[in-house]
C-alpha cells in the first residue's frame, strides 16, 4: 500500500504524476492514496496519513520534516523522500530514506528539480525490475525542470528538456498545448512552456479549490479517454477539455485577486512610508490571500526594484511567516543568503531569490534596522543590467531581431535571451499606446519594429506622453529589452519585449 501527494506548483504536480502513473504501470492492483495540500504547503503531516498505509512517498518535498518522519516510523510506516530542496546544515533524517541531490556529494547536478530526482528513482526501479517505463514520462520531467526554474545551462537538465518537449504524451499537457496554440504560435520550447503552460498549473495550486486541484491531478493521471458532464454545454466531454477550460478560469480568478492584493498593499506602502526601508517589508495578514504571497511579492519586487518580504501573523505560535522575493537586477544578488547571515530567522526555505520565511516579530524589527544600517549608502530603487548588446536605434534592424529570435528554443534559466540596450528611439507621443483589458500593455512601433511592455501602468504611459507638458511632439526613449517575434495571421513582426526604459525629450523632426 502506498501514499503520495503533489508538492509545490508544477514541479510537485509532475513529480507526483510520474510516480503514481509508474507505480500503477508496474502493478495495476496497487492501492495508492494521495492528498492534495492546502495552497502551496510543503512536506508531510503525519496526522494526515490514514491507518493501514505501509509506505509514504514524498516527491518534491519532505527532506527536513524530521519530526514527522519519526512519528510515521513509530507507527510502523516507511518513508521515502524524493526531493531537491536544501536542508539546513545538510542534516539527514534518521527515520526516512531521503533521496536528495543537494545531500549527495556524488551527484553533480544541484540544479535538478523534484521531478528530476523522482525520474532518477524511476530509472533505478527500471533497472531493478528489468523494464523500461521511466522514459514514458519525459514530457512531465521537462515541465517540472522548466516549472521550477532550474538552470538549463546544466547539461543534464538541457538534455531532458530537449527529449521531453519532443515527445509530449500526457493527454492533459497535449490538450493545454492545443488550447494555447494561438499564444505559442505552435512552438513548444522553454519559453512557451514557461509563459503559457506552466502558469495554468501554478494558478490552480495557488487559487484553485480542493475539487479543482483534484480534477487537474486526475486529468494528469488519466489516459485521455475519461469524460465528465459539462453543465453549461449540457453534454459529456473529455476530462482534459473540461480541465483546461477550468484551469484558464482559475488563472483569470487568480490574476484578479493578485491585482486587488497589489493595489491594497501599494496603498499600505504609501500610507506607512515603507519605501523608507531598504528592503520592502509589508505585513499583509488581512490584506492578501496567503496562497498569493509569493506571486504578489515578485510583482512588487519588480515594480519597486528592491527585495520584498510579505509576512502575516500566525496566532498559533506568535510568529510572522510569508514569502520573500529578490530583485535580481539590484544590489543583493542572493536574498536568502543575505537574510540568513543575520541569524534572526526561524527558517528561510527555498531558492536564493524566492523563498519562504518565518521569524519572531521583534526579530523582524531588528532585521529591518540591521538592513537599513548596512545598506545606508546603497541606492535600491534603480536596477542595473548586464546587457549583451548596446545599439543605437538607427542601427537596429529587423534582421538582427529575427536572427536572435531564431535561437529562442535555447533560452532559459542560466542561458537567458540576450539583453539589448537600445538608445535614442525617437517616437511620436501619439503613437504610444496603453492597451489591454486592464490597460497594462504599453506599445509603440518605430521603423517596423514593435516595442511592447506587459505589466505596465498608467504612470509609465504618462511618463512618456506627458514629458515637458507636451511641448514636444516627440520623445527619445532608451530601452532595455529582449528580441522576439509576433506572429499574427501569418504575418511576422519583429518585437522588442521591454524590461525597462527611460525617457528624455527629443527635438521635433520627421520620423520615417
Short mmCIF file of C-alpha atoms in Angstrom, two decimals, residues 207-510:
data_model
loop_
_atom_site.label_atom_id
_atom_site.label_comp_id
_atom_site.label_asym_id
_atom_site.label_seq_id
_atom_site.Cartn_x
_atom_site.Cartn_y
_atom_site.Cartn_z
CA UNK A 207 -6.02 29.66 -6.12
CA UNK A 208 -7.92 26.52 -7.02
CA UNK A 209 -10.45 24.83 -4.77
CA UNK A 210 -9.78 21.33 -3.49
CA UNK A 211 -12.12 19.97 -6.18
CA UNK A 212 -10.33 21.92 -8.92
CA UNK A 213 -6.92 20.71 -7.77
CA UNK A 214 -8.13 17.13 -7.66
CA UNK A 215 -9.55 17.41 -11.17
CA UNK A 216 -6.24 18.68 -12.57
CA UNK A 217 -4.35 15.86 -10.92
CA UNK A 218 -6.84 13.23 -12.07
CA UNK A 219 -6.50 14.56 -15.62
CA UNK A 220 -2.70 14.32 -15.34
CA UNK A 221 -3.06 10.70 -14.24
CA UNK A 222 -5.62 9.80 -16.91
CA UNK A 223 -5.18 8.26 -20.35
CA UNK A 224 -7.35 10.80 -22.18
CA UNK A 225 -10.44 8.61 -22.51
CA UNK A 226 -12.23 9.84 -19.38
CA UNK A 227 -15.30 12.04 -19.80
CA UNK A 228 -17.20 14.39 -17.49
CA UNK A 229 -20.50 16.18 -17.81
CA UNK A 230 -20.17 19.82 -18.84
CA UNK A 231 -23.14 21.52 -17.20
CA UNK A 232 -23.08 24.72 -19.25
CA UNK A 233 -22.87 22.84 -22.54
CA UNK A 234 -25.33 20.16 -21.40
CA UNK A 235 -23.10 17.41 -22.73
CA UNK A 236 -20.37 14.96 -21.86
CA UNK A 237 -16.87 15.94 -22.97
CA UNK A 238 -13.29 14.72 -22.45
CA UNK A 239 -11.95 15.32 -18.95
CA UNK A 240 -8.90 17.02 -20.46
CA UNK A 241 -11.03 19.55 -22.39
CA UNK A 242 -13.10 20.34 -19.32
CA UNK A 243 -9.98 20.63 -17.15
CA UNK A 244 -8.15 23.04 -19.44
CA UNK A 245 -11.19 25.32 -19.55
CA UNK A 246 -11.32 25.24 -15.76
CA UNK A 247 -7.57 25.95 -15.42
CA UNK A 248 -7.91 29.07 -17.58
CA UNK A 249 -10.87 30.20 -15.50
CA UNK A 250 -8.89 29.74 -12.28
CA UNK A 251 -5.97 31.73 -13.67
CA UNK A 252 -8.26 34.65 -14.53
CA UNK A 253 -9.63 34.46 -10.98
CA UNK A 254 -6.12 34.33 -9.53
CA UNK A 255 -4.97 37.34 -11.54
CA UNK A 256 -7.92 39.40 -10.35
CA UNK A 257 -7.11 38.53 -6.73
CA UNK A 258 -3.44 39.28 -7.37
CA UNK A 259 -4.18 42.70 -8.84
CA UNK A 260 -6.57 43.51 -5.99
CA UNK A 261 -3.90 42.46 -3.48
CA UNK A 262 -1.20 44.54 -5.18
CA UNK A 263 -3.44 47.60 -5.12
CA UNK A 264 -4.23 47.21 -1.41
CA UNK A 265 -0.59 46.64 -0.49
CA UNK A 266 0.57 49.64 -2.52
CA UNK A 267 -1.87 51.79 -0.56
CA UNK A 268 -0.37 50.47 2.67
CA UNK A 269 3.16 51.10 1.40
CA UNK A 270 2.31 54.73 0.69
CA UNK A 271 0.35 55.22 3.92
CA UNK A 272 3.15 53.87 6.16
CA UNK A 273 6.10 55.19 4.09
CA UNK A 274 7.50 51.68 3.82
CA UNK A 275 9.79 52.64 0.96
CA UNK A 276 11.94 54.36 3.56
CA UNK A 277 13.22 50.86 4.33
CA UNK A 278 15.94 49.37 2.16
CA UNK A 279 14.06 46.10 1.82
CA UNK A 280 10.32 46.42 1.31
CA UNK A 281 8.61 44.57 4.17
CA UNK A 282 4.83 44.58 4.46
CA UNK A 283 2.56 42.86 6.97
CA UNK A 284 -0.39 41.52 4.91
CA UNK A 285 -2.43 39.45 7.38
CA UNK A 286 -5.82 40.85 6.42
CA UNK A 287 -4.86 42.18 3.02
CA UNK A 288 -3.79 39.27 0.81
CA UNK A 289 -4.72 35.64 0.19
CA UNK A 290 -1.85 33.63 1.75
CA UNK A 291 -1.52 31.48 -1.39
CA UNK A 292 -0.68 34.56 -3.46
CA UNK A 293 2.12 35.88 -1.25
CA UNK A 294 4.96 34.74 -3.49
CA UNK A 295 3.26 35.87 -6.68
CA UNK A 296 2.50 39.34 -5.31
CA UNK A 297 5.91 39.69 -3.64
CA UNK A 298 7.52 39.06 -7.00
CA UNK A 299 5.31 41.67 -8.68
CA UNK A 300 6.19 44.25 -6.02
CA UNK A 301 9.91 43.45 -6.16
CA UNK A 302 9.93 44.10 -9.90
CA UNK A 303 7.77 47.20 -9.59
CA UNK A 304 9.77 48.86 -6.78
CA UNK A 305 13.12 47.37 -7.88
CA UNK A 306 14.03 46.12 -4.43
CA UNK A 307 13.78 42.87 -2.42
CA UNK A 308 10.34 42.32 -0.92
CA UNK A 309 9.06 40.42 2.13
CA UNK A 310 5.34 39.86 2.64
CA UNK A 311 4.56 38.43 6.07
CA UNK A 312 1.43 37.59 8.04
CA UNK A 313 0.66 36.96 11.69
CA UNK A 314 0.43 33.37 12.90
CA UNK A 315 -1.67 33.22 16.07
CA UNK A 316 -0.72 29.62 16.82
CA UNK A 317 2.92 30.35 17.60
CA UNK A 318 3.10 34.17 17.72
CA UNK A 319 5.33 34.44 14.68
CA UNK A 320 5.33 36.12 11.29
CA UNK A 321 5.65 33.96 8.18
CA UNK A 322 5.36 34.55 4.47
CA UNK A 323 7.28 34.92 1.23
CA UNK A 324 10.42 36.75 0.17
CA UNK A 325 11.38 37.67 -3.38
CA UNK A 326 14.64 39.22 -4.51
CA UNK A 327 15.27 41.72 -7.26
CA UNK A 328 17.98 40.08 -9.32
CA UNK A 329 18.98 43.29 -11.13
CA UNK A 330 19.58 45.02 -7.82
CA UNK A 331 22.40 45.19 -5.30
CA UNK A 332 21.52 41.98 -3.41
CA UNK A 333 22.00 39.01 -5.70
CA UNK A 334 21.15 36.29 -3.14
CA UNK A 335 18.42 37.48 -0.79
CA UNK A 336 18.15 34.20 1.11
CA UNK A 337 21.88 34.13 1.82
CA UNK A 338 21.86 37.79 2.85
CA UNK A 339 18.98 37.33 5.31
CA UNK A 340 20.44 34.09 6.64
CA UNK A 341 23.68 35.88 7.55
CA UNK A 342 21.75 37.86 10.18
CA UNK A 343 20.89 34.73 12.22
CA UNK A 344 17.45 36.07 13.11
CA UNK A 345 15.04 33.90 11.13
CA UNK A 346 13.42 30.70 12.38
CA UNK A 347 13.73 29.44 8.83
CA UNK A 348 14.41 30.54 5.27
CA UNK A 349 13.29 27.81 2.88
CA UNK A 350 13.54 27.78 -0.88
CA UNK A 351 15.67 29.31 -3.58
CA UNK A 352 18.11 32.26 -3.33
CA UNK A 353 15.60 34.86 -4.54
CA UNK A 354 12.31 33.04 -3.98
CA UNK A 355 11.74 31.51 -0.56
CA UNK A 356 9.53 31.23 2.48
CA UNK A 357 10.35 32.97 5.76
CA UNK A 358 9.41 32.63 9.42
CA UNK A 359 10.53 34.96 12.19
CA UNK A 360 9.62 36.35 15.62
CA UNK A 361 8.11 39.87 15.22
CA UNK A 362 10.70 41.62 17.40
CA UNK A 363 13.46 39.93 15.42
CA UNK A 364 11.97 41.25 12.19
CA UNK A 365 12.18 44.77 13.60
CA UNK A 366 15.83 44.11 14.43
CA UNK A 367 16.46 42.71 10.94
CA UNK A 368 14.90 45.78 9.37
CA UNK A 369 17.15 48.07 11.42
CA UNK A 370 20.23 45.99 10.57
CA UNK A 371 19.43 46.12 6.86
CA UNK A 372 18.77 49.86 6.82
CA UNK A 373 22.10 50.46 8.56
CA UNK A 374 24.02 48.02 6.35
CA UNK A 375 22.60 49.41 3.09
CA UNK A 376 22.51 53.05 4.17
CA UNK A 377 24.58 54.25 1.24
CA UNK A 378 23.15 51.84 -1.34
CA UNK A 379 20.51 53.04 -3.79
CA UNK A 380 17.96 50.27 -4.30
CA UNK A 381 15.31 51.96 -6.42
CA UNK A 382 17.23 51.52 -9.66
CA UNK A 383 18.18 48.32 -11.38
CA UNK A 384 21.47 47.54 -13.05
CA UNK A 385 21.51 45.40 -16.17
CA UNK A 386 24.30 43.37 -17.70
CA UNK A 387 23.49 43.87 -21.37
CA UNK A 388 24.79 41.76 -24.23
CA UNK A 389 24.34 44.36 -26.99
CA UNK A 390 24.27 48.16 -26.89
CA UNK A 391 22.75 49.57 -30.07
CA UNK A 392 21.63 52.93 -31.35
CA UNK A 393 18.12 52.74 -32.79
CA UNK A 394 19.35 53.79 -36.22
CA UNK A 395 21.46 50.63 -36.34
CA UNK A 396 18.76 48.23 -35.08
CA UNK A 397 17.47 46.07 -37.97
CA UNK A 398 14.62 43.63 -38.35
CA UNK A 399 17.13 41.03 -39.50
CA UNK A 400 19.09 41.28 -36.24
CA UNK A 401 15.94 40.72 -34.16
CA UNK A 402 14.91 37.82 -36.40
CA UNK A 403 18.34 36.19 -36.02
CA UNK A 404 18.20 36.38 -32.23
CA UNK A 405 14.65 35.02 -32.21
CA UNK A 406 15.75 32.04 -34.32
CA UNK A 407 17.64 30.78 -31.25
CA UNK A 408 14.67 31.19 -28.90
CA UNK A 409 14.47 27.44 -28.25
CA UNK A 410 17.80 27.72 -26.40
CA UNK A 411 16.83 30.39 -23.90
CA UNK A 412 16.00 29.55 -20.30
CA UNK A 413 17.27 29.93 -16.74
CA UNK A 414 21.04 30.32 -16.90
CA UNK A 415 21.04 30.81 -20.69
CA UNK A 416 18.86 33.87 -20.96
CA UNK A 417 17.85 35.56 -24.16
CA UNK A 418 20.40 38.30 -24.98
CA UNK A 419 19.60 41.59 -23.29
CA UNK A 420 19.67 44.65 -25.53
CA UNK A 421 20.26 48.29 -24.64
CA UNK A 422 18.71 50.37 -27.42
CA UNK A 423 19.47 54.09 -27.42
CA UNK A 424 17.63 57.06 -28.90
CA UNK A 425 14.32 55.59 -30.03
CA UNK A 426 12.58 58.69 -31.33
CA UNK A 427 8.82 58.28 -31.34
CA UNK A 428 5.75 60.50 -31.67
CA UNK A 429 3.81 60.63 -28.41
CA UNK A 430 0.58 59.94 -30.29
CA UNK A 431 2.00 56.61 -31.41
CA UNK A 432 2.45 55.43 -27.81
CA UNK A 433 -0.50 53.27 -26.72
CA UNK A 434 -1.69 51.71 -23.47
CA UNK A 435 -3.76 48.66 -24.38
CA UNK A 436 -5.32 45.52 -22.96
CA UNK A 437 -8.42 44.94 -20.84
CA UNK A 438 -6.55 46.12 -17.75
CA UNK A 439 -4.74 48.90 -19.61
CA UNK A 440 -1.37 47.42 -18.74
CA UNK A 441 0.24 46.80 -22.13
CA UNK A 442 2.49 49.64 -23.28
CA UNK A 443 3.20 49.61 -27.01
CA UNK A 444 4.70 51.70 -29.80
CA UNK A 445 6.35 50.98 -33.16
CA UNK A 446 9.32 52.54 -34.94
CA UNK A 447 10.67 51.55 -38.36
CA UNK A 448 8.52 48.44 -38.48
CA UNK A 449 9.75 47.20 -35.10
CA UNK A 450 7.25 46.90 -32.23
CA UNK A 451 8.25 47.78 -28.68
CA UNK A 452 5.95 46.25 -26.07
CA UNK A 453 5.87 46.06 -22.26
CA UNK A 454 3.43 43.83 -20.43
CA UNK A 455 2.53 44.63 -16.83
CA UNK A 456 2.89 48.34 -17.49
CA UNK A 457 0.79 51.10 -15.93
CA UNK A 458 -0.88 54.45 -16.41
CA UNK A 459 2.09 56.04 -14.63
CA UNK A 460 4.60 54.59 -17.11
CA UNK A 461 2.43 55.64 -20.02
CA UNK A 462 2.20 59.20 -18.71
CA UNK A 463 5.96 59.29 -18.13
CA UNK A 464 6.26 59.17 -21.92
CA UNK A 465 3.34 61.21 -23.24
CA UNK A 466 3.42 63.93 -20.54
CA UNK A 467 7.11 64.81 -20.89
CA UNK A 468 7.57 68.59 -20.62
CA UNK A 469 3.82 69.09 -20.54
CA UNK A 470 3.54 68.03 -24.17
CA UNK A 471 5.62 70.93 -25.52
CA UNK A 472 7.32 68.46 -27.81
CA UNK A 473 5.51 66.06 -30.10
CA UNK A 474 8.31 63.55 -29.81
CA UNK A 475 10.31 61.83 -27.13
CA UNK A 476 13.54 59.90 -27.16
CA UNK A 477 13.33 56.61 -25.27
CA UNK A 478 16.16 54.33 -24.19
CA UNK A 479 15.01 50.74 -23.78
CA UNK A 480 16.32 47.60 -22.10
CA UNK A 481 14.67 44.59 -23.73
CA UNK A 482 14.81 41.27 -25.49
CA UNK A 483 14.22 40.28 -29.11
CA UNK A 484 11.03 38.45 -30.02
CA UNK A 485 8.71 37.82 -32.95
CA UNK A 486 4.98 38.44 -33.04
CA UNK A 487 3.07 36.15 -35.41
CA UNK A 488 -0.48 37.20 -36.27
CA UNK A 489 -2.49 35.72 -39.13
CA UNK A 490 0.67 34.50 -40.75
CA UNK A 491 2.33 37.91 -40.54
CA UNK A 492 5.56 38.11 -38.53
CA UNK A 493 6.57 41.36 -36.86
CA UNK A 494 9.92 41.85 -35.07
CA UNK A 495 9.44 42.90 -31.46
CA UNK A 496 11.43 44.15 -28.51
CA UNK A 497 9.96 42.98 -25.20
CA UNK A 498 10.67 45.92 -22.88
CA UNK A 499 12.04 45.19 -19.42
CA UNK A 500 12.82 48.79 -18.50
CA UNK A 501 13.04 52.19 -20.16
CA UNK A 502 13.92 55.83 -19.58
CA UNK A 503 12.58 58.91 -21.36
CA UNK A 504 14.13 62.18 -22.46
CA UNK A 505 12.75 64.93 -24.64
CA UNK A 506 13.72 64.83 -28.30
CA UNK A 507 13.88 67.54 -30.89
CA UNK A 508 10.99 67.60 -33.34
CA UNK A 509 11.93 66.01 -36.61
CA UNK A 510 10.43 63.87 -39.30
#
